[in-house]
Amino acid sequence: MQSFSIYVKPEQQSNKKLFKLHLIFYKKGYARVQKVLGIEGKFTHWDEKNRKFLSKDPEATKKNAEIATEISKYTEVGNLWDKQGKNWSPKELSHYFDIEKQLKAPEVKILSIEDLIQERINFFTNRKRMVNGVVKSSETNAKNYRYLLNSLRKFTSDYYKKSFSFYHFKDINEEFLHDFVIHTKQLSKKAKGSKWQAKENNAGLPHKLSLLLAVCRYAKKKNIFLFDETIFECVEADKKKREAESRAVAWDYIQAIENLDKSEFKEYELLDIDLFLFSCYVGGMSNIDVCYLRYSMVLGDRIVYQRQKTNKKAEPLIPKKGRMIMDKYKHRSYQDYVFPVFLPKHTTEHLKYNRSEYITLRVNRTLEKVRKLIKCKDPIKWYTARGSYITALVNGGENMGVVAKQAGNTAAIITKHYYKNTEQIKSLHRLNKLFGSDVKAG
């Protein structure tokens, strides 16, 4: 005798004349379990005694056949379990075919690599997020994927004489990756001068490979292609970036910039120097964060903001020299901005981004002029401020946790990427004092 029963039951919808069928699973000793079926109808078309649709329903034959099929397939599983002596519940039976469906291979969508990269570009271009109280897009991410797409287009065109639009994820194999690495390294060798700042990293090869891997992972996540990312193990060495070195300079050079005779500098160059020095004094703030700095982020003697590069919170204190620079431009800046970077004509995010890029290039040109005047052998760029600030605080004995909070980084990142021992002679003197300078023969 069958230990269970399965039947259908109509459940009334918001329109009281209509119902949706539920499949009921019953077994003695267990609560009844309901499962919604995709079958609907009118109560006037339903035969409750025989639990089926009447002939006056236009689709009665089809619906009754679907009901019979559903009951039959679950009954077959329940009978098999009883025969096997399995201790099962109605809930377990109701989900049997759900689990089976999940175990089936997902449907593979035919989409080219170029199509998916373009989709990511569109997504990041249109994505809005709140940064320091301002709605911003993810244009930087979009720019990265455009960079990847252009690189891959050039690669397949140069190397295979074929349009990249014809390539699908199944075409990414070890041979493809090896050829891409060779092509990119060849471009690096051809690079001349400062046009290719990524020359030391083989024309941005680690960045390109990381972006391509991210695209492949996204394709796998979206069931576009069941991608095996172990393929990238063959280029693992090329995917690793060159070990980062701190770009800090000794604080003596920062003081030399402060004391430099600036009477021959143009007005915009004086602003450039002040923007750099402000970064040196206040948390080692990055160029983009200084450009977008607003008074709404200034809380008394500190600035609280979200770093645009990492989205991490930073809370640098404002020393007197930093405050003096802020006050200098207080009545010259547009709207709530601290510095006169943006003008009334910079109304859109795109225009502001381009303006901040232009200001960064201009500041770096001015700093190169300054570097020659103070006779500093190390390069001085706007990003030099971050490492120099962190190094000065650590050398001054500041707690690493405090430095990390002000800079908006972890102590580990600060130590690895930004701190630089610019006082090696002093360190040697301290070691000699600690260990003693006299050496006795053994």
Coordinates of N, CA and C in Angstrom, one line a residue, residues 279-387:
S279 N 49.6 68.1 0.1 CA 49.6 66.7 0.2 C 50.6 66.2 1.1
C280 N 51.8 66.8 1.1 CA 52.9 66.4 2.0 C 52.5 66.7 3.5
Y281 N 51.8 67.7 3.7 CA 51.4 68.1 5.1 C 50.2 67.3 5.6
V282 N 49.3 67.0 4.7 CA 48.0 66.5 5.2 C 47.7 65.1 4.6
G283 N 48.2 64.1 5.4 CA 47.8 62.7 5.1 C 48.4 62.1 3.9
G284 N 49.3 62.9 3.2 CA 49.8 62.3 1.9 C 48.7 62.1 0.9
M285 N 47.7 63.0 0.9 CA 46.5 62.9 0.1 C 46.9 62.8 -1.4
S286 N 46.2 62.0 -2.1 CA 46.5 61.8 -3.6 C 46.0 63.0 -4.4
N287 N 46.5 63.0 -5.6 CA 46.1 64.2 -6.5 C 44.6 64.3 -6.7
I288 N 44.0 63.2 -6.9 CA 42.5 63.2 -7.2 C 41.7 63.6 -6.0
D289 N 42.2 63.2 -4.8 CA 41.5 63.6 -3.6 C 41.7 65.0 -3.2
V290 N 42.8 65.6 -3.5 CA 43.1 67.0 -3.3 C 42.2 67.9 -4.2
C291 N 42.2 67.5 -5.5 CA 41.4 68.2 -6.5 C 39.9 68.3 -6.0
Y292 N 39.4 67.2 -5.5 CA 38.0 67.1 -5.2 C 37.7 67.4 -3.7
L293 N 38.7 67.9 -3.0 CA 38.5 68.2 -1.6 C 37.5 69.4 -1.4
R294 N 36.5 69.1 -0.5 CA 35.5 70.1 -0.2 C 35.5 70.5 1.3
Y295 N 35.0 71.7 1.6 CA 35.0 72.1 3.0 C 34.0 71.3 3.8
S296 N 33.1 70.6 3.2 CA 32.2 69.7 3.9 C 32.9 68.5 4.5
M297 N 34.1 68.2 4.0 CA 34.9 67.1 4.5 C 35.8 67.5 5.7
V298 N 35.9 68.8 5.9 CA 36.8 69.4 6.9 C 36.0 69.5 8.2
L299 N 36.4 68.7 9.2 CA 35.8 68.7 10.5 C 36.8 69.2 11.6
G300 N 36.8 70.5 11.8 CA 37.7 71.1 12.8 C 39.1 71.0 12.3
D301 N 40.0 70.3 13.1 CA 41.4 70.1 12.7 C 41.7 68.9 12.0
R302 N 40.7 68.3 11.4 CA 41.0 67.1 10.6 C 40.1 67.0 9.4
I303 N 40.4 66.2 8.4 CA 39.6 65.9 7.2 C 39.2 64.5 7.3
V304 N 37.9 64.3 7.0 CA 37.3 62.9 7.0 C 36.8 62.7 5.6
Y305 N 37.4 61.7 4.9 CA 37.0 61.5 3.5 C 37.2 60.1 3.1
Q306 N 36.6 59.7 2.0 CA 36.7 58.4 1.4 C 37.7 58.5 0.2
R307 N 38.8 57.7 0.3 CA 39.8 57.8 -0.8 C 39.2 57.2 -2.1
Q308 N 39.3 58.0 -3.2 CA 38.7 57.6 -4.4 C 39.4 56.4 -5.0
K309 N 40.6 56.2 -4.8 CA 41.4 55.1 -5.4 C 41.0 53.7 -4.8
T310 N 40.8 53.7 -3.4 CA 40.6 52.5 -2.7 C 39.2 52.4 -2.0
N311 N 38.5 53.5 -1.9 CA 37.2 53.6 -1.2 C 37.4 53.4 0.3
K312 N 38.7 53.5 0.8 CA 38.9 53.4 2.2 C 38.8 54.8 2.9
K313 N 38.4 54.8 4.1 CA 38.3 56.0 4.9 C 39.6 56.5 5.4
A314 N 39.8 57.8 5.3 CA 41.1 58.4 5.8 C 40.7 59.6 6.7
E315 N 41.5 59.9 7.8 CA 41.2 61.0 8.7 C 42.5 61.7 9.0
P316 N 43.1 62.4 8.1 CA 44.3 63.1 8.4 C 44.1 64.4 9.2
L317 N 45.0 64.7 10.1 CA 45.0 66.0 10.8 C 45.5 67.1 9.9
I318 N 45.1 68.3 10.2 CA 45.5 69.4 9.4 C 46.5 70.3 10.2
P319 N 47.8 70.2 10.0 CA 48.8 71.0 10.7 C 48.7 72.4 10.3
K320 N 49.4 73.3 11.0 CA 49.3 74.7 10.7 C 49.7 75.1 9.2
K321 N 50.7 74.4 8.7 CA 51.1 74.7 7.3 C 50.1 74.3 6.3
G322 N 49.4 73.2 6.6 CA 48.3 72.8 5.7 C 47.1 73.8 5.8
R323 N 46.8 74.3 7.0 CA 45.7 75.2 7.2 C 46.1 76.5 6.5
M324 N 47.3 77.0 6.5 CA 47.7 78.2 5.9 C 47.5 78.2 4.4
I325 N 47.8 77.0 3.8 CA 47.6 76.8 2.3 C 46.1 76.9 2.0
M326 N 45.3 76.2 2.8 CA 43.8 76.3 2.6 C 43.3 77.7 2.7
D327 N 43.7 78.4 3.7 CA 43.2 79.8 3.9 C 43.7 80.7 2.7
K328 N 44.8 80.4 2.2 CA 45.3 81.2 1.1 C 44.4 81.2 -0.1
Y329 N 43.7 80.1 -0.3 CA 42.8 80.0 -1.5 C 41.3 80.0 -1.2
K330 N 41.0 80.3 0.0 CA 39.6 80.2 0.5 C 38.6 81.0 -0.3
H331 N 39.0 82.2 -0.7 CA 38.1 83.1 -1.5 C 38.4 83.1 -3.0
R332 N 39.2 82.1 -3.4 CA 39.5 82.0 -4.8 C 38.9 80.7 -5.5
S333 N 38.3 79.9 -4.6 CA 37.9 78.6 -5.1 C 36.4 78.6 -5.5
Y334 N 36.0 77.7 -6.3 CA 34.6 77.6 -6.8 C 33.8 76.8 -5.9
Q335 N 32.6 77.3 -5.6 CA 31.6 76.6 -4.7 C 32.3 76.2 -3.4
D336 N 32.1 74.9 -3.0 CA 32.6 74.4 -1.7 C 34.0 73.8 -1.8
Y337 N 34.6 73.9 -3.0 CA 35.9 73.3 -3.1 C 37.0 74.1 -2.4
V338 N 38.0 73.3 -1.8 CA 39.0 74.0 -1.0 C 40.0 74.7 -2.0
F339 N 40.3 74.1 -3.1 CA 41.3 74.7 -4.0 C 40.7 75.1 -5.4
P340 N 41.3 76.1 -6.0 CA 40.7 76.6 -7.3 C 41.1 75.7 -8.5
V341 N 40.7 74.5 -8.4 CA 40.9 73.5 -9.5 C 39.8 73.5 -10.5
F342 N 38.6 73.5 -10.0 CA 37.4 73.5 -10.9 C 36.9 74.9 -11.1
L343 N 36.4 75.1 -12.3 CA 35.8 76.4 -12.7 C 34.3 76.2 -13.0
P344 N 33.5 77.3 -13.1 CA 32.1 77.2 -13.3 C 31.8 76.4 -14.6
K345 N 32.7 76.4 -15.5 CA 32.4 75.6 -16.8 C 32.5 74.1 -16.6
H346 N 33.1 73.7 -15.5 CA 33.3 72.2 -15.3 C 32.1 71.7 -14.6
T347 N 31.0 71.5 -15.4 CA 29.7 71.2 -14.8 C 29.4 69.7 -14.7
T348 N 30.1 68.9 -15.5 CA 29.8 67.4 -15.5 C 31.0 66.7 -14.9
E349 N 30.7 65.4 -14.5 CA 31.7 64.6 -13.9 C 32.9 64.4 -14.9
H350 N 32.5 64.2 -16.2 CA 33.6 64.0 -17.2 C 34.5 65.2 -17.3
L351 N 33.9 66.4 -17.3 CA 34.8 67.6 -17.4 C 35.6 67.8 -16.2
K352 N 35.1 67.4 -15.0 CA 35.9 67.5 -13.8 C 37.0 66.5 -13.8
Y353 N 36.7 65.3 -14.2 CA 37.8 64.3 -14.3 C 38.9 64.7 -15.2
N354 N 38.6 65.2 -16.4 CA 39.6 65.7 -17.3 C 40.4 66.8 -16.8
R355 N 39.7 67.7 -16.1 CA 40.4 68.9 -15.4 C 41.4 68.4 -14.4
S356 N 41.0 67.4 -13.6 CA 41.9 66.9 -12.5 C 43.1 66.2 -13.1
E357 N 42.9 65.5 -14.3 CA 44.0 64.9 -15.0 C 45.0 66.0 -15.5
Y358 N 44.4 67.0 -16.1 CA 45.2 68.1 -16.6 C 46.0 68.8 -15.5
I359 N 45.4 69.1 -14.4 CA 46.1 69.7 -13.2 C 47.2 68.8 -12.7
T360 N 47.0 67.5 -12.7 CA 48.0 66.6 -12.2 C 49.2 66.6 -13.1
L361 N 49.0 66.6 -14.4 CA 50.1 66.7 -15.4 C 50.9 68.0 -15.2
R362 N 50.1 69.1 -15.0 CA 50.7 70.4 -14.8 C 51.6 70.5 -13.6
V363 N 51.0 70.0 -12.5 CA 51.8 69.9 -11.2 C 53.1 69.2 -11.4
N364 N 53.0 68.0 -12.1 CA 54.2 67.2 -12.3 C 55.3 68.0 -13.1
R365 N 54.8 68.7 -14.1 CA 55.8 69.5 -14.9 C 56.4 70.6 -14.0
T366 N 55.6 71.2 -13.2 CA 56.2 72.3 -12.3 C 57.2 71.6 -11.3
L367 N 56.8 70.4 -10.8 CA 57.7 69.8 -9.8 C 59.0 69.3 -10.4
E368 N 59.0 69.0 -11.7 CA 60.3 68.7 -12.4 C 61.2 69.9 -12.4
K369 N 60.6 71.1 -12.7 CA 61.3 72.3 -12.7 C 61.9 72.6 -11.3
V370 N 61.1 72.3 -10.2 CA 61.5 72.5 -8.9 C 62.6 71.5 -8.5
R371 N 62.5 70.3 -8.9 CA 63.5 69.3 -8.6 C 64.9 69.7 -9.1
K372 N 65.0 70.2 -10.3 CA 66.3 70.7 -10.8 C 66.8 71.8 -10.0
L373 N 66.0 72.7 -9.5 CA 66.4 73.9 -8.8 C 67.0 73.5 -7.4
I374 N 66.4 72.4 -6.8 CA 66.8 72.0 -5.4 C 67.9 70.9 -5.5
K375 N 68.2 70.5 -6.8 CA 69.2 69.5 -7.0 C 68.9 68.2 -6.3
C376 N 67.7 67.7 -6.5 CA 67.3 66.4 -6.0 C 67.5 65.4 -7.1
K377 N 68.2 64.3 -6.9 CA 68.4 63.3 -7.9 C 67.2 62.4 -8.1
D378 N 66.4 62.1 -7.0 CA 65.2 61.3 -7.2 C 64.1 62.1 -7.8
P379 N 63.3 61.4 -8.6 CA 62.1 62.0 -9.2 C 61.1 62.6 -8.2
I380 N 60.6 63.7 -8.5 CA 59.5 64.3 -7.6 C 58.3 64.5 -8.4
K381 N 57.3 63.7 -8.1 CA 55.9 63.9 -8.7 C 54.9 64.1 -7.6
W382 N 53.7 64.3 -8.0 CA 52.6 64.6 -7.0 C 52.5 63.4 -6.0
Y383 N 52.6 62.1 -6.6 CA 52.5 61.0 -5.8 C 53.6 60.8 -4.8
T384 N 54.7 61.6 -5.0 CA 55.9 61.5 -4.0 C 55.4 62.0 -2.6
A385 N 54.4 62.8 -2.6 CA 53.9 63.4 -1.3 C 53.5 62.3 -0.3
R386 N 52.8 61.3 -0.8 CA 52.3 60.2 0.0 C 53.4 59.5 0.8
G387 N 54.3 59.0 0.0 CA 55.4 58.2 0.7 C 56.2 59.1 1.6

